[in-house]
């Protein structure tokens, strides 16, 4: 006859900031059924679950017994599975490793109101999220839509209209006489180095003798 | 006006050319040039020794990364919130406006960039675009967000990131910031007149491009970046050489977040800058 599990003295954390997900809940249960219990859950001194609320929930649903190991945090409690071997051809140990990582990811759904309540109560979460990440989590959006022109208010003038050519046409010449004839028609000099012209003519501005200076310079 | 954050130039084998140093001298911008000990005499002969910081190591064969991280820690040690780190092949700084690019003759543009970046709480990396990449006839915005920042970089000190790897460290750091949800700002209104890579003798990149005597370390560099960021980097061959191609689209939703209490004045503030014809002083 199967041993009846005793869960007395263990209580879920009603302020757990991870709401969990439906998919994650099924995955945790599948993990326990297929590969057995892996890492331990963590209780506080009064038996409230600090970490592993979802695992406990699934374990109690399927009647998995619980063994409590008391410690004060000064040593790492290692759970050794005597029936598993990472080199085992069945792959059970290997799959448990995947379950362990994947369930953590799939079963995570932050409870924004709980985080906000914890932060407002003075809990310092700064080492866990960058400030903008926490802002994004709590406010639902990671910032404002940026219009660079609007954002540039109070900055040096930046007027940059599109002055690209309206149209570019390649003109082919039979010989140098034709080049010079064309130059005469448009009233511009064409040299061996000329790659393009503007019509109407746009003279290049000398830049080196013009600079931005400030009153202090 | 001079920048409020410390300016560092990392330099190797370029005591003669020292383009960035010359540019900042001309602009009267305070800076420190960071060099390896064996080159002290060459640099001290042409730069005020008070502006020279000597690294506690030399010829590590790791590119500029150890020097960059040393600079980072130095700036933290002096209590700075950010620091400028510049390559040593920048031949001046430029302002783009009205489809024209004109040189600037002092550090006001650095102040403008600092104050703009300080409006936000999630911009750890910013800097001017390259002069030749900001097309002067195109309608471009005053700045791009969430792209890479290179060669002349304003870095926040209060982040856990540091330079890593050997190659393409600017792109790698930009991508790591972007993947952590930060924004980067690349200014088009202010530009660095960067000389083309490998056209100035010396520097760390020269060593890396010729790895193991091969003329084309570029492929190794591209592969390195792809290994660091396989999700966004592909390798292509353009203009007869290997190039990395980065897809920045995944970061388009990283949004700028203003610091609380920052009030942004409306209109234009030219920070006292005005265009002057140097020959006759007329505007």
Short mmCIF file of C-alpha atoms in Angstrom, two decimals:
data_model
loop_
_atom_site.label_atom_id
_atom_site.label_comp_id
_atom_site.label_asym_id
_atom_site.label_seq_id
_atom_site.Cartn_x
_atom_site.Cartn_y
_atom_site.Cartn_z
CA UNK A 1 0.00 0.00 0.00
CA UNK A 2 1.31 3.39 -0.97
CA UNK A 3 2.56 5.67 1.79
CA UNK A 4 0.13 8.54 2.41
CA UNK A 5 1.91 11.82 1.90
CA UNK A 6 1.99 14.25 4.80
CA UNK A 7 2.00 17.87 3.76
CA UNK A 8 1.11 19.31 7.13
CA UNK A 9 3.32 22.18 8.07
CA UNK A 10 4.00 23.22 4.48
CA UNK A 11 2.18 26.25 3.17
CA UNK A 12 2.36 28.02 -0.18
CA UNK A 13 3.49 31.64 -0.27
CA UNK A 14 0.39 33.69 -0.97
CA UNK A 15 2.61 36.62 -1.99
CA UNK A 16 4.60 34.65 -4.56
CA UNK A 17 5.41 37.07 -7.40
CA UNK A 18 5.39 34.26 -9.95
CA UNK A 19 1.85 33.51 -11.03
CA UNK A 20 2.97 30.53 -13.08
CA UNK A 21 1.44 29.43 -16.35
CA UNK A 22 -0.94 26.68 -17.36
CA UNK A 23 1.63 25.16 -19.68
CA UNK A 24 4.27 25.33 -16.99
CA UNK A 25 1.96 23.65 -14.50
CA UNK A 26 1.47 20.70 -16.85
CA UNK A 27 5.19 20.54 -17.61
CA UNK A 28 6.15 20.43 -13.93
CA UNK A 29 3.70 17.63 -13.30
CA UNK A 30 4.93 15.74 -16.37
CA UNK A 31 8.49 16.12 -15.11
CA UNK A 32 7.64 14.70 -11.70
CA UNK A 33 5.71 11.80 -13.20
CA UNK A 34 8.31 10.95 -15.83
CA UNK A 35 11.62 11.58 -14.09
CA UNK A 36 10.69 11.89 -10.40
CA UNK A 37 11.60 14.67 -8.00
CA UNK A 38 14.74 16.59 -8.78
CA UNK A 39 15.86 19.70 -6.99
CA UNK A 40 14.40 20.45 -3.59
CA UNK A 41 11.96 23.18 -2.79
CA UNK A 42 12.78 25.79 -0.15
CA UNK A 43 10.80 26.57 3.03
CA UNK A 44 11.10 29.29 5.60
CA UNK A 45 11.28 28.49 9.31
CA UNK A 46 7.49 28.38 9.52
CA UNK A 47 7.09 26.02 6.58
CA UNK A 48 6.08 28.66 4.01
CA UNK A 49 7.44 28.00 0.57
CA UNK A 50 10.14 30.49 -0.49
CA UNK A 51 10.91 28.72 -3.76
CA UNK A 52 9.12 25.84 -5.44
CA UNK A 53 5.47 26.74 -4.92
CA UNK A 54 4.51 25.29 -8.29
CA UNK A 55 6.55 22.13 -7.76
CA UNK A 56 4.94 21.58 -4.38
CA UNK A 57 1.51 22.10 -5.90
CA UNK A 58 2.15 19.50 -8.58
CA UNK A 59 3.83 17.09 -6.16
CA UNK A 60 0.92 17.24 -3.75
CA UNK A 61 -1.52 16.71 -6.61
CA UNK A 62 0.15 13.45 -7.52
CA UNK A 63 0.75 12.43 -3.93
CA UNK A 64 4.54 12.58 -3.90
CA UNK A 65 5.85 12.27 -0.33
CA UNK A 66 7.97 15.04 1.17
CA UNK A 67 11.14 14.83 3.27
CA UNK A 68 12.22 17.98 5.07
CA UNK A 69 15.94 18.69 5.58
CA UNK A 70 16.60 21.50 8.05
CA UNK A 71 19.49 23.87 7.43
CA UNK A 72 20.44 27.45 8.23
CA UNK A 73 21.83 28.31 4.81
CA UNK A 74 25.46 27.80 5.77
CA UNK A 75 25.77 24.72 3.58
CA UNK A 76 24.48 23.73 0.18
CA UNK A 77 21.99 20.91 0.34
CA UNK A 78 22.66 18.58 -2.58
CA UNK A 79 19.93 16.18 -3.56
CA UNK A 80 21.53 13.00 -4.86
CA UNK A 81 19.42 10.77 -7.05
CA UNK A 82 20.87 7.29 -6.52
CA UNK A 83 18.82 5.87 -9.38
CA UNK A 84 20.03 8.25 -12.08
CA UNK A 85 23.17 8.32 -14.21
CA UNK A 86 23.88 11.11 -16.72
CA UNK A 87 25.64 8.56 -18.92
CA UNK A 88 22.70 6.19 -18.80
CA UNK A 89 21.50 5.31 -22.30
CA UNK A 90 17.85 5.80 -21.25
CA UNK A 91 18.54 9.52 -21.00
CA UNK A 92 16.33 10.01 -17.94
CA UNK A 93 18.93 12.04 -16.05
CA UNK A 94 19.62 14.14 -19.12
CA UNK A 95 15.93 14.78 -19.67
CA UNK A 96 15.49 15.76 -16.03
CA UNK A 97 18.14 18.44 -16.59
CA UNK A 98 16.10 19.77 -19.50
CA UNK A 99 12.90 19.63 -17.49
CA UNK A 100 14.60 21.55 -14.70
CA UNK A 101 15.68 24.41 -16.96
CA UNK A 102 12.67 24.46 -19.23
CA UNK A 103 10.02 24.45 -16.51
CA UNK A 104 11.72 27.42 -14.83
CA UNK A 105 11.37 29.34 -18.04
CA UNK A 106 7.91 28.17 -19.17
CA UNK A 107 6.30 28.42 -15.75
CA UNK A 108 7.34 32.01 -15.14
CA UNK A 109 4.71 34.76 -15.29
CA UNK A 110 5.45 37.76 -13.11
CA UNK A 111 2.68 39.19 -10.96
CA UNK A 112 3.23 42.89 -11.58
CA UNK A 113 0.99 43.99 -8.71
CA UNK A 114 2.90 41.81 -6.28
CA UNK A 115 6.26 43.13 -7.51
CA UNK A 116 4.97 46.67 -7.19
CA UNK A 117 3.74 45.96 -3.68
CA UNK A 118 7.11 44.46 -2.74
CA UNK A 119 9.03 47.40 -4.24
CA UNK A 120 6.74 49.88 -2.49
CA UNK A 121 7.31 47.99 0.74
CA UNK A 122 11.02 48.70 0.34
CA UNK A 123 12.28 45.48 -1.25
CA UNK A 124 15.43 46.26 -3.22
CA UNK A 125 15.27 44.43 -6.55
CA UNK A 126 17.93 46.54 -8.25
CA UNK A 127 20.38 43.68 -8.62
CA UNK A 128 17.81 41.52 -10.37
CA UNK A 129 16.66 43.86 -13.09
CA UNK A 130 18.12 46.89 -14.78
CA UNK A 131 16.04 49.93 -13.90
CA UNK A 132 14.59 50.18 -17.40
CA UNK A 133 13.67 46.48 -17.34
CA UNK A 134 11.78 46.88 -14.09
CA UNK A 135 10.11 49.99 -15.48
CA UNK A 136 9.08 47.98 -18.51
CA UNK A 137 7.75 45.17 -16.37
CA UNK A 138 5.81 47.40 -14.02
CA UNK A 139 4.52 49.87 -16.57
CA UNK A 140 3.95 47.45 -19.39
CA UNK A 141 6.06 49.42 -21.84
CA UNK A 142 9.77 50.02 -21.88
CA UNK A 143 9.65 53.72 -22.69
CA UNK A 144 8.08 56.21 -24.99
CA UNK A 145 7.82 56.17 -28.74
CA UNK A 146 10.61 58.37 -29.98
CA UNK A 147 10.27 61.01 -32.64
CA UNK A 148 13.89 62.12 -33.08
CA UNK A 149 12.88 65.57 -34.26
CA UNK A 150 10.66 66.11 -31.22
CA UNK A 151 13.28 64.70 -28.91
CA UNK A 152 15.84 67.11 -30.37
CA UNK A 153 14.16 70.10 -28.73
CA UNK A 154 16.57 72.35 -26.87
CA UNK A 155 19.45 71.13 -29.02
CA UNK A 156 21.49 72.81 -31.78
CA UNK A 157 19.63 73.44 -35.02
CA UNK A 158 19.35 70.38 -37.20
CA UNK A 159 17.57 71.01 -40.48
CA UNK A 160 18.29 68.26 -42.91
CA UNK A 161 15.89 68.17 -45.85
CA UNK A 162 16.21 65.66 -48.65
CA UNK A 163 18.30 67.31 -51.37
CA UNK A 164 19.02 64.18 -53.33
CA UNK A 165 18.75 64.56 -57.13
CA UNK A 166 15.20 64.55 -58.43
CA UNK A 167 16.36 62.49 -61.37
CA UNK A 168 19.70 61.28 -62.73
CA UNK A 169 20.30 60.58 -66.40
CA UNK A 170 23.46 59.10 -67.87
CA UNK A 171 24.56 61.00 -70.97
CA UNK A 172 26.80 59.20 -73.47
CA UNK A 173 29.27 61.03 -75.76
CA UNK A 174 30.94 59.81 -78.93
CA UNK A 175 34.11 61.89 -78.48
CA UNK A 176 35.69 64.82 -76.65
CA UNK A 177 34.21 67.29 -79.11
CA UNK A 178 30.77 66.11 -78.08
CA UNK A 179 31.73 66.52 -74.40
CA UNK A 180 32.86 70.09 -74.96
CA UNK A 181 29.77 70.86 -77.01
CA UNK A 182 27.59 69.61 -74.17
CA UNK A 183 29.62 71.68 -71.69
CA UNK A 184 28.97 74.76 -73.79
CA UNK A 185 25.25 74.06 -73.97
CA UNK A 186 24.84 73.70 -70.21
CA UNK A 187 27.33 76.45 -69.46
CA UNK A 188 29.54 74.38 -67.17
CA UNK A 189 33.13 73.16 -67.32
CA UNK A 190 33.53 69.43 -67.83
CA UNK A 191 36.97 67.95 -67.12
CA UNK A 192 38.38 64.43 -67.26
CA UNK A 193 37.54 64.16 -63.57
CA UNK A 194 33.91 65.28 -63.87
CA UNK A 195 31.62 62.43 -62.81
CA UNK A 196 28.34 64.31 -62.63
CA UNK A 197 26.86 67.76 -63.01
CA UNK A 198 23.85 69.46 -61.53
CA UNK A 199 21.33 71.37 -63.56
CA UNK A 200 20.89 74.16 -62.67
CA UNK A 201 24.52 74.34 -61.62
CA UNK A 202 25.33 73.90 -57.92
CA UNK A 203 28.79 75.14 -57.03
CA UNK A 204 30.58 73.22 -54.30
CA UNK A 205 31.06 75.36 -51.25
CA UNK A 206 34.52 75.80 -49.78
CA UNK A 207 34.29 74.24 -46.35
CA UNK A 208 37.72 74.56 -44.81
CA UNK A 209 37.49 78.27 -44.30
CA UNK A 210 34.15 78.01 -42.51
CA UNK A 211 33.82 76.56 -39.03
CA UNK A 212 31.44 76.46 -36.12
CA UNK A 213 32.90 78.52 -33.29
CA UNK A 214 31.52 79.54 -29.95
CA UNK A 215 31.92 82.83 -28.22
CA UNK A 216 34.35 81.22 -25.80
CA UNK A 217 36.67 79.86 -28.49
CA UNK B 1 32.81 74.65 -23.56
CA UNK B 2 34.46 71.42 -22.55
CA UNK B 3 32.99 68.00 -21.81
CA UNK B 4 32.18 67.27 -18.20
CA UNK B 5 33.07 63.61 -18.51
CA UNK B 6 36.73 62.57 -18.83
CA UNK B 7 38.06 61.99 -22.33
CA UNK B 8 40.47 59.14 -23.04
CA UNK B 9 42.29 58.35 -26.26
CA UNK B 10 43.74 54.87 -26.51
CA UNK B 11 46.79 54.89 -28.73
CA UNK B 12 49.46 52.50 -29.86
CA UNK B 13 52.25 53.08 -32.34
CA UNK B 14 50.81 56.41 -33.42
CA UNK B 15 52.93 58.97 -31.62
CA UNK B 16 53.72 60.50 -34.99
CA UNK B 17 50.25 60.68 -36.47
CA UNK B 18 48.19 60.95 -33.19
CA UNK B 19 45.28 62.39 -35.14
CA UNK B 20 42.73 62.45 -32.32
CA UNK B 21 45.22 64.00 -29.95
CA UNK B 22 46.02 66.72 -32.48
CA UNK B 23 42.32 67.34 -33.11
CA UNK B 24 41.52 67.72 -29.40
CA UNK B 25 44.57 69.93 -28.86
CA UNK B 26 43.35 72.18 -31.61
CA UNK B 27 39.91 72.30 -30.01
CA UNK B 28 41.42 72.90 -26.53
CA UNK B 29 39.55 69.87 -25.19
CA UNK B 30 41.19 68.29 -22.12
CA UNK B 31 42.03 64.62 -22.59
CA UNK B 32 44.26 61.81 -21.42
CA UNK B 33 46.06 59.60 -23.90
CA UNK B 34 46.51 56.00 -22.78
CA UNK B 35 49.61 54.22 -24.03
CA UNK B 36 51.79 51.20 -23.35
CA UNK B 37 54.96 51.78 -21.27
CA UNK B 38 57.47 50.98 -24.00
CA UNK B 39 56.16 53.90 -26.09
CA UNK B 40 56.28 56.53 -23.37
CA UNK B 41 59.33 58.31 -24.73
CA UNK B 42 57.87 58.72 -28.22
CA UNK B 43 54.57 60.10 -26.92
CA UNK B 44 56.15 62.25 -24.20
CA UNK B 45 58.25 63.91 -26.86
CA UNK B 46 55.16 65.29 -28.59
CA UNK B 47 52.41 65.38 -25.93
CA UNK B 48 52.38 67.05 -22.53
CA UNK B 49 53.33 64.21 -20.13
CA UNK B 50 50.57 65.35 -17.78
CA UNK B 51 48.13 64.16 -20.43
CA UNK B 52 49.69 60.70 -20.68
CA UNK B 53 48.44 57.67 -18.79
CA UNK B 54 50.70 54.62 -18.95
CA UNK B 55 49.09 51.20 -18.94
CA UNK B 56 50.43 48.63 -16.47
CA UNK B 57 50.91 46.10 -19.28
CA UNK B 58 52.17 45.95 -22.84
CA UNK B 59 51.94 43.89 -26.01
CA UNK B 60 49.37 41.45 -24.67
CA UNK B 61 48.32 40.60 -28.21
CA UNK B 62 44.69 41.08 -27.25
CA UNK B 63 43.90 44.14 -29.29
CA UNK B 64 42.65 47.21 -27.48
CA UNK B 65 40.36 45.40 -25.04
CA UNK B 66 42.63 45.38 -21.95
CA UNK B 67 43.36 49.08 -22.46
CA UNK B 68 39.68 49.87 -22.90
CA UNK B 69 38.76 48.08 -19.69
CA UNK B 70 41.64 49.74 -17.89
CA UNK B 71 40.26 53.11 -19.01
CA UNK B 72 36.81 52.12 -17.79
CA UNK B 73 38.12 51.33 -14.31
CA UNK B 74 40.22 54.49 -14.31
CA UNK B 75 37.19 56.61 -15.02
CA UNK B 76 35.27 54.83 -12.25
CA UNK B 77 38.17 55.49 -9.88
CA UNK B 78 38.02 59.21 -10.52
CA UNK B 79 34.31 59.23 -9.72
CA UNK B 80 33.01 59.89 -13.22
CA UNK B 81 29.51 58.77 -14.17
CA UNK B 82 30.49 58.35 -17.82
CA UNK B 83 33.63 58.57 -19.88
CA UNK B 84 34.58 59.25 -23.47
CA UNK B 85 36.82 56.69 -25.12
CA UNK B 86 38.22 57.52 -28.53
CA UNK B 87 40.29 55.75 -31.14
CA UNK B 88 43.47 57.55 -32.12
CA UNK B 89 42.64 58.08 -35.78
CA UNK B 90 39.97 60.79 -35.68
CA UNK B 91 40.90 63.81 -37.69
CA UNK B 92 38.54 66.36 -36.19
CA UNK B 93 34.86 66.72 -35.36
CA UNK B 94 32.07 68.10 -37.48
CA UNK B 95 28.57 69.45 -37.15
CA UNK B 96 25.95 68.58 -39.78
CA UNK B 97 23.14 71.07 -40.39
CA UNK B 98 21.35 72.47 -43.43
CA UNK B 99 22.91 69.68 -45.53
CA UNK B 100 26.41 71.00 -44.81
CA UNK B 101 29.20 69.54 -42.73
CA UNK B 102 31.41 72.08 -41.00
CA UNK B 103 34.26 71.55 -38.58
CA UNK B 104 33.88 72.65 -34.99
CA UNK B 105 36.72 74.36 -33.19
CA UNK B 106 36.00 73.53 -29.56
CA UNK B 107 34.40 70.94 -27.31
CA UNK B 108 30.85 72.28 -27.39
CA UNK B 109 29.59 69.37 -29.45
CA UNK B 110 30.73 66.97 -26.72
CA UNK B 111 28.82 68.98 -24.13
CA UNK B 112 25.71 68.89 -26.34
CA UNK B 113 25.98 65.13 -26.74
CA UNK B 114 26.53 64.62 -23.01
CA UNK B 115 23.55 66.73 -22.05
CA UNK B 116 21.33 65.01 -24.59
CA UNK B 117 22.30 61.54 -23.38
CA UNK B 118 21.88 62.59 -19.75
CA UNK B 119 18.22 63.27 -20.43
CA UNK B 120 17.65 59.53 -20.42
CA UNK B 121 18.23 56.82 -17.87
CA UNK B 122 18.76 53.93 -20.24
CA UNK B 123 21.45 55.12 -22.66
CA UNK B 124 24.80 53.64 -21.62
CA UNK B 125 26.48 54.10 -25.01
CA UNK B 126 26.41 57.00 -27.43
CA UNK B 127 28.63 58.90 -29.81
CA UNK B 128 28.93 60.71 -33.13
CA UNK B 129 28.45 58.92 -36.41
CA UNK B 130 31.31 58.80 -38.89
CA UNK B 131 31.44 61.84 -41.13
CA UNK B 132 31.42 59.74 -44.28
CA UNK B 133 28.41 57.68 -43.17
CA UNK B 134 26.08 60.63 -42.60
CA UNK B 135 24.93 61.44 -46.11
CA UNK B 136 24.71 65.16 -46.40
CA UNK B 137 21.94 65.29 -48.99
CA UNK B 138 19.73 62.71 -47.33
CA UNK B 139 16.92 63.56 -44.95
CA UNK B 140 18.33 61.83 -41.90
CA UNK B 141 17.33 62.38 -38.26
CA UNK B 142 19.62 64.18 -35.78
CA UNK B 143 20.34 60.81 -34.20
CA UNK B 144 19.71 57.14 -34.64
CA UNK B 145 18.73 54.92 -31.75
CA UNK B 146 19.70 51.30 -31.24
CA UNK B 147 22.50 50.86 -33.69
CA UNK B 148 26.17 50.41 -33.09
CA UNK B 149 28.37 53.18 -31.73
CA UNK B 150 31.99 53.24 -32.75
CA UNK B 151 35.38 54.89 -32.37
CA UNK B 152 34.27 57.86 -30.30
CA UNK B 153 32.08 56.57 -27.51
CA UNK B 154 30.44 58.06 -24.44
CA UNK B 155 30.05 55.17 -22.00
CA UNK B 156 28.11 54.97 -18.76
CA UNK B 157 30.12 53.70 -15.83
CA UNK B 158 27.28 52.32 -13.72
CA UNK B 159 26.66 49.23 -15.82
CA UNK B 160 28.03 45.74 -15.21
CA UNK B 161 29.22 45.33 -18.79
CA UNK B 162 32.84 45.54 -19.87
CA UNK B 163 34.71 45.24 -23.17
CA UNK B 164 35.45 41.68 -24.23
CA UNK B 165 36.87 39.60 -27.06
CA UNK B 166 39.51 40.75 -29.50
CA UNK B 167 37.68 42.13 -32.50
CA UNK B 168 34.68 44.30 -33.33
CA UNK B 169 34.45 45.21 -29.70
CA UNK B 170 32.35 48.30 -30.37
CA UNK B 171 29.69 46.29 -32.20
CA UNK B 172 29.79 43.55 -29.58
CA UNK B 173 29.31 45.98 -26.70
CA UNK B 174 26.54 47.81 -28.56
CA UNK B 175 24.74 44.51 -29.13
CA UNK B 176 25.10 43.39 -25.54
CA UNK B 177 23.59 46.66 -24.33
CA UNK B 178 20.76 46.38 -26.84
CA UNK B 179 20.04 42.79 -25.85
CA UNK B 180 19.73 43.93 -22.25
CA UNK B 181 17.05 46.38 -23.31
CA UNK B 182 19.18 49.52 -23.21
CA UNK B 183 19.23 52.10 -26.00
CA UNK B 184 22.23 53.40 -27.88
CA UNK B 185 22.39 56.80 -29.57
CA UNK B 186 24.39 57.53 -32.69
CA UNK B 187 24.40 61.24 -33.46
CA UNK B 188 24.13 62.52 -37.03
CA UNK B 189 24.08 66.14 -35.94
CA UNK B 190 27.63 65.68 -34.67
CA UNK B 191 30.17 63.63 -36.58
CA UNK B 192 33.67 62.25 -36.14
CA UNK B 193 36.02 62.66 -39.05
CA UNK B 194 37.35 59.15 -38.72
CA UNK B 195 40.01 58.09 -41.16
CA UNK B 196 39.37 54.82 -42.91
CA UNK B 197 40.57 51.78 -40.97
CA UNK B 198 44.10 50.69 -41.91
CA UNK B 199 44.97 53.98 -43.58
CA UNK B 200 46.85 55.24 -40.54
CA UNK B 201 49.89 53.27 -39.48
CA UNK B 202 49.84 51.66 -36.03
CA UNK B 203 46.95 50.86 -33.72
CA UNK B 204 45.76 47.53 -32.46
CA UNK B 205 43.65 46.71 -35.46
CA UNK B 206 46.66 46.56 -37.72
CA UNK B 207 47.99 43.65 -35.67
CA UNK B 208 44.67 41.88 -35.77
CA UNK B 209 44.05 42.29 -39.49
CA UNK B 210 47.30 40.52 -40.21
CA UNK B 211 46.86 37.63 -37.85
CA UNK B 212 49.40 34.88 -38.30
CA UNK B 213 50.81 36.70 -41.26
CA UNK B 214 47.55 36.42 -43.14
CA UNK B 215 46.52 39.49 -45.03
CA UNK B 216 42.86 38.85 -44.29
CA UNK B 217 42.12 38.72 -40.60
CA UNK B 218 38.78 40.26 -41.53
CA UNK B 219 37.17 36.86 -41.93
CA UNK B 220 38.31 35.85 -38.44
CA UNK B 221 36.96 39.10 -37.09
CA UNK B 222 33.58 38.59 -38.76
CA UNK B 223 33.43 34.99 -37.57
CA UNK B 224 34.25 36.06 -34.04
CA UNK B 225 31.33 38.50 -33.98
CA UNK B 226 29.04 35.89 -35.48
CA UNK B 227 30.01 33.43 -32.76
CA UNK B 228 29.25 36.06 -30.13
CA UNK B 229 25.91 37.00 -31.69
CA UNK B 230 24.74 34.25 -34.04
CA UNK B 231 21.15 35.48 -33.74
CA UNK B 232 21.79 38.81 -35.49
CA UNK B 233 25.13 38.54 -37.32
CA UNK B 234 25.72 37.10 -40.77
CA UNK B 235 28.91 37.12 -42.82
CA UNK B 236 28.94 38.43 -46.35
CA UNK B 237 31.60 39.24 -48.90
CA UNK B 238 31.41 42.82 -50.14
CA UNK B 239 33.83 44.90 -52.13
CA UNK B 240 36.19 41.94 -52.30
CA UNK B 241 36.46 41.41 -48.56
CA UNK B 242 34.66 39.68 -45.75
CA UNK B 243 32.20 41.77 -43.77
CA UNK B 244 29.91 41.14 -40.88
CA UNK B 245 26.31 42.19 -41.32
CA UNK B 246 24.25 42.96 -38.22
CA UNK B 247 20.47 42.94 -38.09
CA UNK B 248 19.50 45.63 -35.59
CA UNK B 249 15.76 45.26 -36.21
CA UNK B 250 15.15 43.14 -33.09
CA UNK B 251 16.07 46.20 -31.00
CA UNK B 252 13.77 48.73 -32.64
CA UNK B 253 11.40 48.52 -29.68
CA UNK B 254 14.03 49.51 -27.14
CA UNK B 255 12.66 52.89 -26.14
CA UNK B 256 14.34 55.89 -24.63
CA UNK B 257 13.25 56.54 -21.06
CA UNK B 258 13.62 60.06 -19.76
CA UNK B 259 15.02 60.65 -16.33
CA UNK B 260 12.34 61.84 -13.94
CA UNK B 261 12.28 65.60 -13.56
CA UNK B 262 14.15 66.35 -16.76
CA UNK B 263 12.63 69.37 -18.42
CA UNK B 264 13.40 69.72 -22.08
CA UNK B 265 13.32 73.29 -23.36
CA UNK B 266 11.49 73.85 -26.62
CA UNK B 267 13.14 75.33 -29.68
CA UNK B 268 16.75 75.55 -30.73
CA UNK B 269 19.74 75.94 -28.45
CA UNK B 270 22.93 76.28 -30.47
CA UNK B 271 25.06 76.25 -27.33
CA UNK B 272 26.66 79.46 -28.55
CA UNK B 273 27.90 77.89 -31.77
CA UNK B 274 27.88 80.03 -34.89
CA UNK B 275 29.27 79.67 -38.37
CA UNK B 276 32.23 81.88 -39.09
CA UNK B 277 34.38 82.49 -42.15
CA UNK B 278 37.84 82.10 -40.74
CA UNK B 279 39.47 84.49 -43.18
CA UNK B 280 37.47 87.58 -42.24
CA UNK B 281 35.56 86.46 -39.13
CA UNK B 282 32.18 87.14 -40.71
CA UNK B 283 29.23 84.92 -39.97
#
